[in-house]
Coordinates of C-alpha atoms in Angstrom, one line a residue:
M1 CA 98.9 94.5 73.4
R2 CA 102.2 93.2 72.0
F3 CA 102.3 91.0 75.5
L4 CA 99.5 89.2 74.3
E5 CA 100.1 89.0 70.2
T6 CA 103.9 87.6 71.2
D7 CA 103.8 86.1 74.9
T8 CA 107.0 88.5 75.5
A9 CA 106.7 90.4 78.5
P10 CA 109.0 93.9 78.5
E11 CA 111.0 94.4 81.4
G12 CA 108.7 96.6 83.6
L13 CA 105.4 95.6 82.0
F14 CA 103.9 94.0 85.3
P15 CA 105.3 94.8 88.7
D16 CA 106.2 91.6 91.0
D17 CA 102.9 91.6 92.4
V18 CA 100.6 91.8 89.7
F19 CA 97.1 89.7 90.3
L20 CA 95.4 87.9 87.5
D21 CA 91.7 87.0 87.6
L22 CA 91.0 85.4 84.2
T23 CA 87.6 84.5 83.5
L24 CA 86.4 82.7 80.3
P25 CA 83.1 81.2 79.8
Q26 CA 84.0 77.7 81.3
W27 CA 86.1 78.5 83.9
R28 CA 88.3 80.7 86.1
L29 CA 91.8 80.9 86.9
Q30 CA 93.8 83.2 89.4
T31 CA 97.5 84.1 89.9
R32 CA 99.9 86.0 91.6
G33 CA 103.5 87.6 90.5
R34 CA 104.7 88.4 87.2
D35 CA 106.3 84.6 86.6
A36 CA 103.0 83.2 87.3
F37 CA 101.3 85.7 85.6
V38 CA 103.6 85.4 82.4
A39 CA 103.5 81.5 82.6
V40 CA 99.5 81.2 82.6
R41 CA 99.8 83.2 79.1
R42 CA 102.6 80.8 77.6
N43 CA 101.2 77.5 79.0
S44 CA 97.5 77.9 78.6
H45 CA 97.9 80.0 74.9
P46 CA 100.7 78.7 72.7
S47 CA 99.6 80.0 69.5
R48 CA 99.7 83.6 68.2
G49 CA 96.7 85.5 67.5
T50 CA 95.9 89.4 66.9
V51 CA 94.3 91.7 69.7
P52 CA 91.9 93.9 67.5
R53 CA 90.2 95.1 70.5
H54 CA 90.7 95.7 74.1
P55 CA 89.0 98.2 76.8
V56 CA 90.8 99.4 79.7
D57 CA 88.9 100.4 83.0
P58 CA 91.1 102.2 85.7
T59 CA 90.1 101.1 89.3
P60 CA 91.4 102.7 92.3
T61 CA 94.2 99.8 92.9
G62 CA 94.7 99.0 89.2
L63 CA 92.9 98.5 85.8
V64 CA 90.4 95.7 84.4
L65 CA 91.4 94.7 81.1
G66 CA 88.9 93.1 78.6
F67 CA 90.3 91.8 75.1
E68 CA 89.1 90.0 72.1
E69 CA 91.7 87.6 70.3
T70 CA 91.5 86.1 67.2

């Protein structure tokens, strides 16, 4: 959760072909690629926060991460 709390992605955290499907109550955003993924986080959420809960569900090709942020 360090990435979500600091907006700093350690080397190797995401593969080059990472896919983001971000779904929020009023909109949805999709992007592919490590740099694009990190940019979405930095550009859409410049404030720091904490992540008290973060369920992770594995899938055959990756994972689904849900998180609550304050």
